[in-house]
PDB file of N, CA and C in Angstrom:
ATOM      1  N   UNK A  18     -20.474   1.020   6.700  1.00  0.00           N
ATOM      2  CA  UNK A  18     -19.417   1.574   7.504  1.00  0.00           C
ATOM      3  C   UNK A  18     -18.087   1.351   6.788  1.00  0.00           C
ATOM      4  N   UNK A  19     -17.531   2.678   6.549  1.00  0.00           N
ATOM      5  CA  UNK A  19     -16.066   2.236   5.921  1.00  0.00           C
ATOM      6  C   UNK A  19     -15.252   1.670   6.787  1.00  0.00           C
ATOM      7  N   UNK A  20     -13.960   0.817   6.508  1.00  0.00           N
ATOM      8  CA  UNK A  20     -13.045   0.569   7.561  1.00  0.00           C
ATOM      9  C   UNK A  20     -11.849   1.116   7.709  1.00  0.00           C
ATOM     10  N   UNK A  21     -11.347   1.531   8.315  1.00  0.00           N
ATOM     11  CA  UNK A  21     -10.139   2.076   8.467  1.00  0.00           C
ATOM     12  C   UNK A  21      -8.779   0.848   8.122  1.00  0.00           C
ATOM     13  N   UNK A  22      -7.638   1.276   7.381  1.00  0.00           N
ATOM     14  CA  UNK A  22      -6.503   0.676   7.307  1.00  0.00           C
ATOM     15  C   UNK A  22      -5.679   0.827   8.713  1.00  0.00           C
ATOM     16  N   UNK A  23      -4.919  -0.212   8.515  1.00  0.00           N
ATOM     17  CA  UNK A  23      -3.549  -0.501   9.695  1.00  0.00           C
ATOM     18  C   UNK A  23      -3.088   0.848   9.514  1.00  0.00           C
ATOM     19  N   UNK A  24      -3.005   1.837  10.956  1.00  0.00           N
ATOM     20  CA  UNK A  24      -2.182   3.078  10.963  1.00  0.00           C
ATOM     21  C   UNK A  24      -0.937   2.991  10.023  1.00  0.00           C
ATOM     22  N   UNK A  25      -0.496   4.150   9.787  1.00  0.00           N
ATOM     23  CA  UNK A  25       0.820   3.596   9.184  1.00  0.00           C
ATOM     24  C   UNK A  25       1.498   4.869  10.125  1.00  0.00           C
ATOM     25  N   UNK A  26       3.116   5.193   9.746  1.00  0.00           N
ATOM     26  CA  UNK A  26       3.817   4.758   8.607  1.00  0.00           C
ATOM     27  C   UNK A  26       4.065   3.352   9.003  1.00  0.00           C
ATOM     28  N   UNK A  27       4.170   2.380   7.549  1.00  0.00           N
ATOM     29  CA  UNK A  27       4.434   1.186   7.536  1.00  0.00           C
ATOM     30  C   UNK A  27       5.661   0.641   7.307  1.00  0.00           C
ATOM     31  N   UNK A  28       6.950  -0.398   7.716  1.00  0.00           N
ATOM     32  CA  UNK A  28       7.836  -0.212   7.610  1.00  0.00           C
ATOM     33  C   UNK A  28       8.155  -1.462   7.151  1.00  0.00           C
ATOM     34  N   UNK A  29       9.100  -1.758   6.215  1.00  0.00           N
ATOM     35  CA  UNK A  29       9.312  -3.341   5.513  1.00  0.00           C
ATOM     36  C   UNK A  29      11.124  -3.982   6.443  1.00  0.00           C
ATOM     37  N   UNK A  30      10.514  -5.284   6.539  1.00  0.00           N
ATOM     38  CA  UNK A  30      11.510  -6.205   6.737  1.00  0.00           C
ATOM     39  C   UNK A  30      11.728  -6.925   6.059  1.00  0.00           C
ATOM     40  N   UNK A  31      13.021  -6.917   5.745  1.00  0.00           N
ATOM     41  CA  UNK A  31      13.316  -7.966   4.316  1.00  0.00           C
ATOM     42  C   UNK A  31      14.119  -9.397   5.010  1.00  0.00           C
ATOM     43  N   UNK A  32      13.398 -10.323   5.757  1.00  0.00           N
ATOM     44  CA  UNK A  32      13.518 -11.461   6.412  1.00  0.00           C
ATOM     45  C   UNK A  32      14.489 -12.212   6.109  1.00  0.00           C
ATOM     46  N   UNK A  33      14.226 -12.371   4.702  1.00  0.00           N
ATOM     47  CA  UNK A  33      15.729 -13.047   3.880  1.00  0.00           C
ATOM     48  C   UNK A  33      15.115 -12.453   1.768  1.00  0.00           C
ATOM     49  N   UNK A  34      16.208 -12.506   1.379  1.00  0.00           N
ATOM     50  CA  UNK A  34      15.833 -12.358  -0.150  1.00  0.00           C
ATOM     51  C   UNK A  34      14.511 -12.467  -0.880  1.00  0.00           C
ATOM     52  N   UNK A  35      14.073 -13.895  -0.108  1.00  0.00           N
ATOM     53  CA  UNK A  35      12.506 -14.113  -0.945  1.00  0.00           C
ATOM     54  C   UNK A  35      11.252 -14.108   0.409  1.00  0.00           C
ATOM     55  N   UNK A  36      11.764 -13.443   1.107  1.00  0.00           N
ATOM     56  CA  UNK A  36      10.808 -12.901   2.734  1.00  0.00           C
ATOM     57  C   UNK A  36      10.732 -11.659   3.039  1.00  0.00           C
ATOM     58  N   UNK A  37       9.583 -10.723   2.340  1.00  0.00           N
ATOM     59  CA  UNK A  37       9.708  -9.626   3.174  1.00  0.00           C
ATOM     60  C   UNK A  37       8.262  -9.587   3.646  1.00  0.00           C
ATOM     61  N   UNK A  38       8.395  -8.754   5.016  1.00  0.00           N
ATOM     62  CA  UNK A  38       7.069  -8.392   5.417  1.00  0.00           C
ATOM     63  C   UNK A  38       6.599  -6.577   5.481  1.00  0.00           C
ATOM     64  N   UNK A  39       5.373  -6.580   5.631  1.00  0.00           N
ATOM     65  CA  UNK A  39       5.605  -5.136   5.851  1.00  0.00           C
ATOM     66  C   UNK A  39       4.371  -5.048   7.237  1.00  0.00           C
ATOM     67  N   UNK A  40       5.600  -3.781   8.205  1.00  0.00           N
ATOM     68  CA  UNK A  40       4.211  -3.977   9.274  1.00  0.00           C
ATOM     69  C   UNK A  40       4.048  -2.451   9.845  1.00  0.00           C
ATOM     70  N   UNK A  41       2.946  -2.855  10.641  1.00  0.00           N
ATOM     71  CA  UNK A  41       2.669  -1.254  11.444  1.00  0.00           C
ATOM     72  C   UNK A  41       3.942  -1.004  12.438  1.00  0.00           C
ATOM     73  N   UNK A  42       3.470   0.201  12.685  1.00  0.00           N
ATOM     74  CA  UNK A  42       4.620   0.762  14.076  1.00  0.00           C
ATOM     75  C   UNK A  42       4.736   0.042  14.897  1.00  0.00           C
ATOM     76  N   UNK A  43       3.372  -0.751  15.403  1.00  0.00           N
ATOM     77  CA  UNK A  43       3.202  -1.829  16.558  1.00  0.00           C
ATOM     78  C   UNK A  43       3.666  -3.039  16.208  1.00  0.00           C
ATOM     79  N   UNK A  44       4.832  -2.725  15.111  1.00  0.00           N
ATOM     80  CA  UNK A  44       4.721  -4.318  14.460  1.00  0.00           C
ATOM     81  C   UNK A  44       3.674  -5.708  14.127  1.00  0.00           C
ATOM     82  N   UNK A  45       2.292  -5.232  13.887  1.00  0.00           N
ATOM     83  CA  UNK A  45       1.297  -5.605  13.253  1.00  0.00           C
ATOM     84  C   UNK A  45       1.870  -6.156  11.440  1.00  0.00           C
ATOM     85  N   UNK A  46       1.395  -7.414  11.391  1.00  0.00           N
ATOM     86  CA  UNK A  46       1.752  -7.843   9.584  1.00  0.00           C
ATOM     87  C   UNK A  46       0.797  -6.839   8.862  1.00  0.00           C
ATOM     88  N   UNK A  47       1.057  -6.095   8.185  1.00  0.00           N
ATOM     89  CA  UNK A  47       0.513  -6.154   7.161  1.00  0.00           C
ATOM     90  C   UNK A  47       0.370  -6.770   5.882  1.00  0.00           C
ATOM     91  N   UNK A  48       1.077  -6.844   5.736  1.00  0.00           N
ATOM     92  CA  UNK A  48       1.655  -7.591   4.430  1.00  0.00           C
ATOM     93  C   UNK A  48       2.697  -8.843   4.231  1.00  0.00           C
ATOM     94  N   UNK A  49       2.565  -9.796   3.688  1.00  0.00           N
ATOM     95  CA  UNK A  49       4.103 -10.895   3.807  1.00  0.00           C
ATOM     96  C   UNK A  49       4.035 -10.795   2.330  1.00  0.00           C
ATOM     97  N   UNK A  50       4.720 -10.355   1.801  1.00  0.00           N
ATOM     98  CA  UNK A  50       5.711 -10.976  -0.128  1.00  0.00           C
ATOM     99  C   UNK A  50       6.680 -12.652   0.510  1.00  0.00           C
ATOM    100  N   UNK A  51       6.234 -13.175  -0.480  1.00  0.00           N
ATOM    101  CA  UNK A  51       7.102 -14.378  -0.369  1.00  0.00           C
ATOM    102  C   UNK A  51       7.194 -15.588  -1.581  1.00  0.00           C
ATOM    103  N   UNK A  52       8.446 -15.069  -1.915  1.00  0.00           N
ATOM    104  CA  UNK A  52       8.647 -15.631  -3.037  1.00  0.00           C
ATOM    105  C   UNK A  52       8.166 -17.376  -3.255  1.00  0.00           C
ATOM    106  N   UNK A  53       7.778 -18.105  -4.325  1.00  0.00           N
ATOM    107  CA  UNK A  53       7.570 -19.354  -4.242  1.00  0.00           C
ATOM    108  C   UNK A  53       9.104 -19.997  -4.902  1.00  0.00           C
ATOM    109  N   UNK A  54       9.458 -19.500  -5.616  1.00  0.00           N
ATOM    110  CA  UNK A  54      10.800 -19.805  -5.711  1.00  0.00           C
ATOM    111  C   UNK A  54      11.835 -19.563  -5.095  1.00  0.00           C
ATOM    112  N   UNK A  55      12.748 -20.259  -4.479  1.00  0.00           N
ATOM    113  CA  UNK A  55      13.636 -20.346  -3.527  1.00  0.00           C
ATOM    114  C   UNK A  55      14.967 -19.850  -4.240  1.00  0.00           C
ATOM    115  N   UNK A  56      14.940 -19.653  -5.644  1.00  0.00           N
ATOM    116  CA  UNK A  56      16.008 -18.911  -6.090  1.00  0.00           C
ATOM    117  C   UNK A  56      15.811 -17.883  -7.472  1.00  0.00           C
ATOM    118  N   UNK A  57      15.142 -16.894  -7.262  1.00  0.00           N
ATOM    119  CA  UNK A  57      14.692 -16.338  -7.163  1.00  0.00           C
ATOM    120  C   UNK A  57      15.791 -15.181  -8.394  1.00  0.00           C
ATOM    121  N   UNK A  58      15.407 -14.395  -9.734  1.00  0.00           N
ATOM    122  CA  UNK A  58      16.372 -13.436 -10.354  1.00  0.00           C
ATOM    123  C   UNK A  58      16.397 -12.400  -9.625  1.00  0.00           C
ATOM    124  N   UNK A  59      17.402 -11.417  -9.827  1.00  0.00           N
ATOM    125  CA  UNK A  59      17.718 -10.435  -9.701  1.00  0.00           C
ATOM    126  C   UNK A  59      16.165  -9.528 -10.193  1.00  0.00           C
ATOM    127  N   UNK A  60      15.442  -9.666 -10.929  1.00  0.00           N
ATOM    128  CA  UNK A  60      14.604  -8.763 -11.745  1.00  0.00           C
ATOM    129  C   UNK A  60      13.232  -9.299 -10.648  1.00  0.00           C
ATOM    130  N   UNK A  61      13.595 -10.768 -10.371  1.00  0.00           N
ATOM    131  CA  UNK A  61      12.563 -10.783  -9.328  1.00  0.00           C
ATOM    132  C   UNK A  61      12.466 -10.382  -8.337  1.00  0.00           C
ATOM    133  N   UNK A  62      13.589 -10.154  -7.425  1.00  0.00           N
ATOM    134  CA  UNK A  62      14.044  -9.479  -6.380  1.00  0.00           C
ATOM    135  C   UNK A  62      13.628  -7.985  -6.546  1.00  0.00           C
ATOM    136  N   UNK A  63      14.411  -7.520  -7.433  1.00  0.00           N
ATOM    137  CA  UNK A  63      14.291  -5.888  -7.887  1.00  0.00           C
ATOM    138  C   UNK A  63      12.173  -5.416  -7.626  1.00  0.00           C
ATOM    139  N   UNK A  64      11.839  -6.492  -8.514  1.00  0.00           N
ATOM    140  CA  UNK A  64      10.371  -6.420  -8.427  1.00  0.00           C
ATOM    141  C   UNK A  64       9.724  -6.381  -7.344  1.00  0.00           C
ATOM    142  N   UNK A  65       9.959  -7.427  -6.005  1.00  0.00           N
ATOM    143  CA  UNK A  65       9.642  -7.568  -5.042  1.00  0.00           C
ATOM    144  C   UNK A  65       9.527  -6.692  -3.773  1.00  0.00           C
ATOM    145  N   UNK A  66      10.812  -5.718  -4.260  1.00  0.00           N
ATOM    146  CA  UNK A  66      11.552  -4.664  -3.445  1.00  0.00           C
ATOM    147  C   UNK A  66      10.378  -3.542  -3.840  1.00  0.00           C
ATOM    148  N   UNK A  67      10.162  -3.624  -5.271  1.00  0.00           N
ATOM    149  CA  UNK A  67       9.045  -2.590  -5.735  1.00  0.00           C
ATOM    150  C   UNK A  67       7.708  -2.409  -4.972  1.00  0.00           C
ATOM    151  N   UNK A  68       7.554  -3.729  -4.830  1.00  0.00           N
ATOM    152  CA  UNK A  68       6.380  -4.226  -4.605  1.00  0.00           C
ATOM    153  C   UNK A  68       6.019  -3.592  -3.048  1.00  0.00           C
ATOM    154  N   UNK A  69       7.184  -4.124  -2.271  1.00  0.00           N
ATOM    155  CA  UNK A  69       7.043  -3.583  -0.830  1.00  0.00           C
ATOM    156  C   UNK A  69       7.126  -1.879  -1.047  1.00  0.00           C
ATOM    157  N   UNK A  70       8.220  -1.680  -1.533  1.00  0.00           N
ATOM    158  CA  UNK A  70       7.748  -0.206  -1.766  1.00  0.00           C
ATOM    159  C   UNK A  70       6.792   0.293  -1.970  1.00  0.00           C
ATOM    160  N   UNK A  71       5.888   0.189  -2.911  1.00  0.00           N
ATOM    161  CA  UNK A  71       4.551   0.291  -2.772  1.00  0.00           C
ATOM    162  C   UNK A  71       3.676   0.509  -2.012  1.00  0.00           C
ATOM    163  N   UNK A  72       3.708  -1.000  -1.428  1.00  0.00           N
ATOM    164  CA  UNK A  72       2.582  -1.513  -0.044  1.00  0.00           C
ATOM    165  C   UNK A  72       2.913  -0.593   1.266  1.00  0.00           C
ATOM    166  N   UNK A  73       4.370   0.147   1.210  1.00  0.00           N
ATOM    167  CA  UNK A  73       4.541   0.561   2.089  1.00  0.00           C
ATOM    168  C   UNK A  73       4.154   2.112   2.243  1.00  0.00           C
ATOM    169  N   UNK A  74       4.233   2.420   1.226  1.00  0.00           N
ATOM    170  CA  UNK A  74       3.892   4.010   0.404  1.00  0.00           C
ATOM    171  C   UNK A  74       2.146   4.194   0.551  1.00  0.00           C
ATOM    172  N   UNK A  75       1.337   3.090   0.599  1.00  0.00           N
ATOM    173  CA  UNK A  75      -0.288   3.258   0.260  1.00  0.00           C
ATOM    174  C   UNK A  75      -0.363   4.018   1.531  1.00  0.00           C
ATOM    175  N   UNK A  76      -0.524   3.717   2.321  1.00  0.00           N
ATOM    176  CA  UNK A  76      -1.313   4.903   3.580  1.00  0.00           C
ATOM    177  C   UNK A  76      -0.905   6.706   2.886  1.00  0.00           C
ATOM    178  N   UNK A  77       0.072   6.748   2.618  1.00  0.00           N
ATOM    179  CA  UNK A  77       0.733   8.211   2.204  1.00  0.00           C
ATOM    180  C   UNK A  77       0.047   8.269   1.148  1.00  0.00           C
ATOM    181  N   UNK A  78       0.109   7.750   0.001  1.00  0.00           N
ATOM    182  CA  UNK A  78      -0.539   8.050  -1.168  1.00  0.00           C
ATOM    183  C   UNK A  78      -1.698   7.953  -0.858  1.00  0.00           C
ATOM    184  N   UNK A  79      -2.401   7.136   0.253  1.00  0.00           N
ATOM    185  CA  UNK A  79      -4.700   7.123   0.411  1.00  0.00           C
ATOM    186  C   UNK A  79      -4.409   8.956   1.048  1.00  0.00           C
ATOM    187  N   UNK A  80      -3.795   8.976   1.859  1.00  0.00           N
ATOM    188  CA  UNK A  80      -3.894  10.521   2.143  1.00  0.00           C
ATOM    189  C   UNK A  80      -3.566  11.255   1.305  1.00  0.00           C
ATOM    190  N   UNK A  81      -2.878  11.611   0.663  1.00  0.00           N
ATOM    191  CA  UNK A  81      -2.487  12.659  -0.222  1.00  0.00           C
ATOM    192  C   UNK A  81      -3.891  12.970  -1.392  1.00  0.00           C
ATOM    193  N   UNK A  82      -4.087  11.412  -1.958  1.00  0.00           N
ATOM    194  CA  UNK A  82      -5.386  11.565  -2.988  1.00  0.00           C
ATOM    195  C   UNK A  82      -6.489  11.920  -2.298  1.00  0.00           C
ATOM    196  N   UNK A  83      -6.712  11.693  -0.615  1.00  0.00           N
ATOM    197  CA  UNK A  83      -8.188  11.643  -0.417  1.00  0.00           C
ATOM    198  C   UNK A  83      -8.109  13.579   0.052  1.00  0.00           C
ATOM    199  N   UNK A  84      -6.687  14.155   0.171  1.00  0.00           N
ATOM    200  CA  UNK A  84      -6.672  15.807   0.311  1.00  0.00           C
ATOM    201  C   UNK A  84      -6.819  16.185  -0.691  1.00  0.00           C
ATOM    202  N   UNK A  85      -6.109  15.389  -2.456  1.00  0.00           N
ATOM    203  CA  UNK A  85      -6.496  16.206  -3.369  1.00  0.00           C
ATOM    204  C   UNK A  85      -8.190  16.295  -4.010  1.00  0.00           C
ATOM    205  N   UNK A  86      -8.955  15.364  -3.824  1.00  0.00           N
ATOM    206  CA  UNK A  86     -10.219  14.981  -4.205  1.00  0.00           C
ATOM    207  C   UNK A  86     -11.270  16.114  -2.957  1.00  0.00           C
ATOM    208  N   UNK A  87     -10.855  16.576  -1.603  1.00  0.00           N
ATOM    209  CA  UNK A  87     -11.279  17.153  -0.908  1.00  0.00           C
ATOM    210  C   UNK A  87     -10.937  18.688  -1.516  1.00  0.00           C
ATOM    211  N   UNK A  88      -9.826  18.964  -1.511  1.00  0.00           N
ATOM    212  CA  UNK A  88      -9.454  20.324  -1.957  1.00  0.00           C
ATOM    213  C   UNK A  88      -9.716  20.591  -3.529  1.00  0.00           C
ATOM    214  N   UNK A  89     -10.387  19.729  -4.397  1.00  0.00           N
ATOM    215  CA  UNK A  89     -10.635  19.919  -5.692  1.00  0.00           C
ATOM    216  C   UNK A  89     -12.308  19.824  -5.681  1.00  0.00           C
ATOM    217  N   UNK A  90     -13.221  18.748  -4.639  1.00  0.00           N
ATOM    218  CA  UNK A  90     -14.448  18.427  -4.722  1.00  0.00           C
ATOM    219  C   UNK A  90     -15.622  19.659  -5.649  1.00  0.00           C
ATOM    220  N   UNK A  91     -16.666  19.154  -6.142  1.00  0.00           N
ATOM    221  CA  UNK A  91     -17.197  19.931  -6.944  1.00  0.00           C
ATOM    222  C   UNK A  91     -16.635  20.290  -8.110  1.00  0.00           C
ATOM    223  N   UNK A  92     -15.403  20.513  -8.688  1.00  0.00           N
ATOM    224  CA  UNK A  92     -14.918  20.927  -9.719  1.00  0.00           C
ATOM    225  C   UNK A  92     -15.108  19.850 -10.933  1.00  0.00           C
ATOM    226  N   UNK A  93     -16.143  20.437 -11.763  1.00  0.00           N
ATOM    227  CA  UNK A  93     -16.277  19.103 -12.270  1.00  0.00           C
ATOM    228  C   UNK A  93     -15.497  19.284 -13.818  1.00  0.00           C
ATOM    229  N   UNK A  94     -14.329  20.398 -13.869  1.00  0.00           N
ATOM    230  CA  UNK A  94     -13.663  20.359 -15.252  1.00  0.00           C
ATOM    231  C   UNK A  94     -12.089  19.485 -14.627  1.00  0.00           C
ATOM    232  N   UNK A  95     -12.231  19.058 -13.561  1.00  0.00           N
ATOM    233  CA  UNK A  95     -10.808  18.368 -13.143  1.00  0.00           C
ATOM    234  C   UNK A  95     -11.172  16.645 -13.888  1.00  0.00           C
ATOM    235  N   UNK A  96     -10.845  16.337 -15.100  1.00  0.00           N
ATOM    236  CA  UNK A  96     -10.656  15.014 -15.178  1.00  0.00           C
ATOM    237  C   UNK A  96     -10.316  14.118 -14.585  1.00  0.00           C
ATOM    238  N   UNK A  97      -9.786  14.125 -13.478  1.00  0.00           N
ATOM    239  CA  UNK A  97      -9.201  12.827 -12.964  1.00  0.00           C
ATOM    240  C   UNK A  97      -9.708  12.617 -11.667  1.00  0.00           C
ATOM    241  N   UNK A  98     -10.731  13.495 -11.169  1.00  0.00           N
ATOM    242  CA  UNK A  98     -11.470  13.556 -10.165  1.00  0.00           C
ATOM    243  C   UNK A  98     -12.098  12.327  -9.545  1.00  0.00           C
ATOM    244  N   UNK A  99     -13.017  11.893 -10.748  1.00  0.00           N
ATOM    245  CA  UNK A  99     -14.162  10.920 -10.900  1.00  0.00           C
ATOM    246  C   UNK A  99     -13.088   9.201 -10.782  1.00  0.00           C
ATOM    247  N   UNK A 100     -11.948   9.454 -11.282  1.00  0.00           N
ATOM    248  CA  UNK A 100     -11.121   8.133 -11.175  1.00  0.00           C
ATOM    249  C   UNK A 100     -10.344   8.256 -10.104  1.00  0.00           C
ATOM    250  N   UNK A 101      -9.846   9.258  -9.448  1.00  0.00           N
ATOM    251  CA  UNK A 101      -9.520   9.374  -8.077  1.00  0.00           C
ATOM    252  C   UNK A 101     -10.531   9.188  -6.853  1.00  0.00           C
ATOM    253  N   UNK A 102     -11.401   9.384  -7.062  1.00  0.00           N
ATOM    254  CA  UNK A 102     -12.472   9.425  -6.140  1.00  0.00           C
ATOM    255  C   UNK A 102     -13.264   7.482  -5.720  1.00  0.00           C
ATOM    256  N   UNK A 103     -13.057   7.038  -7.427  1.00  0.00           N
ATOM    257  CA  UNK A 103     -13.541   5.347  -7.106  1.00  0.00           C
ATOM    258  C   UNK A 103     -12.318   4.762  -6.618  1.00  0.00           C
ATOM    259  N   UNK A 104     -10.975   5.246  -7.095  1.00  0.00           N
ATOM    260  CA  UNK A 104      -9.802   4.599  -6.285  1.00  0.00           C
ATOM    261  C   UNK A 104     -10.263   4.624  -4.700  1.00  0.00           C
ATOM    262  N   UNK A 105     -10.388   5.747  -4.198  1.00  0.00           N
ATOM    263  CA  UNK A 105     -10.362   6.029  -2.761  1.00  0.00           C
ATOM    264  C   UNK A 105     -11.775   5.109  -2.275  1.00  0.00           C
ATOM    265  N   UNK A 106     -12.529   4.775  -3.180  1.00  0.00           N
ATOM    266  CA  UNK A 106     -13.724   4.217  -2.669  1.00  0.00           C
ATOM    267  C   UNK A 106     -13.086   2.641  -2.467  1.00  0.00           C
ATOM    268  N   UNK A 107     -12.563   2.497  -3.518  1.00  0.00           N
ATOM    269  CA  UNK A 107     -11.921   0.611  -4.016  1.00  0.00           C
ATOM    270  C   UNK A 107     -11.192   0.729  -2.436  1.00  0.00           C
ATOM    271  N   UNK A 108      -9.850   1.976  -1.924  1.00  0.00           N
ATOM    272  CA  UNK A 108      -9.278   1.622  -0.836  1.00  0.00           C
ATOM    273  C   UNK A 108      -9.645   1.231   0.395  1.00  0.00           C
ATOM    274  N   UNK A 109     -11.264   2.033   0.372  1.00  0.00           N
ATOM    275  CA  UNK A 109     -11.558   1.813   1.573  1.00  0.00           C
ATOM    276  C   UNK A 109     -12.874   1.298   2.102  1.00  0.00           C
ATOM    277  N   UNK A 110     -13.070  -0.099   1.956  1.00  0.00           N
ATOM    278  CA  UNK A 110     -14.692  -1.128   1.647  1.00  0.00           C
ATOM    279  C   UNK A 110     -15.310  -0.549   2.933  1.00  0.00           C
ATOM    280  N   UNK A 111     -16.346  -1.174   2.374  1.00  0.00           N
ATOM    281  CA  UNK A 111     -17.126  -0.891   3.969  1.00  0.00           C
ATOM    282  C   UNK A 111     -17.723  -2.295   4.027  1.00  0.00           C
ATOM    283  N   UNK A 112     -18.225  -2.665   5.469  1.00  0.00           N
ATOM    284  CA  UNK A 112     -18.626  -3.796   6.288  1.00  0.00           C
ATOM    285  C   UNK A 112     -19.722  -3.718   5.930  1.00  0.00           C
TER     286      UNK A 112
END
């Protein structure tokens, strides 16, 4: 059985500099970033910000790839098919 992810859209709180979380609409955690250093660079910060960006972006990007792998399926001269297709498998385990 595959499992389904936390609905999204997912939305980040940046708690303090080296605290962000990211959660569902219902305010569900998804995610906590938290720095172990308490003072923390600019490049680490910058990174961190990335990072939530990211985590916050995956529900949009699992949909978008799992429409392009549907609207391409069978085509087997699309290269990037076969590596889009184990991504979407890696996203979504089953029990």
């Amino acid at each position: 059985m595959r499992v389904e992810h936390t609905p999204g859209p997912w939305n980040v709180w940046y708690c303090s500099p080296t605290h962000v979380i990211i959660q569902s609409p219902d305010r569900r955690t998804v995610a906590r970033l938290i720095h172990k250093n308490f003072d923390p660079s600019p490049l680490d910060l910058a990174e961190t910000a990335a990072n939530a960006a990211l985590i916050k972006a995956a529900p949009s990007l699992l949909r978008v790839l799992c429409e392009a792998v549907t609207a391409h399926a069978g085509d087997g001269s699309i290269p990037w098919l076969p590596r889009a297709h184990a991504a979407i498998v890696e996203a979504t385990p089953e029990v």
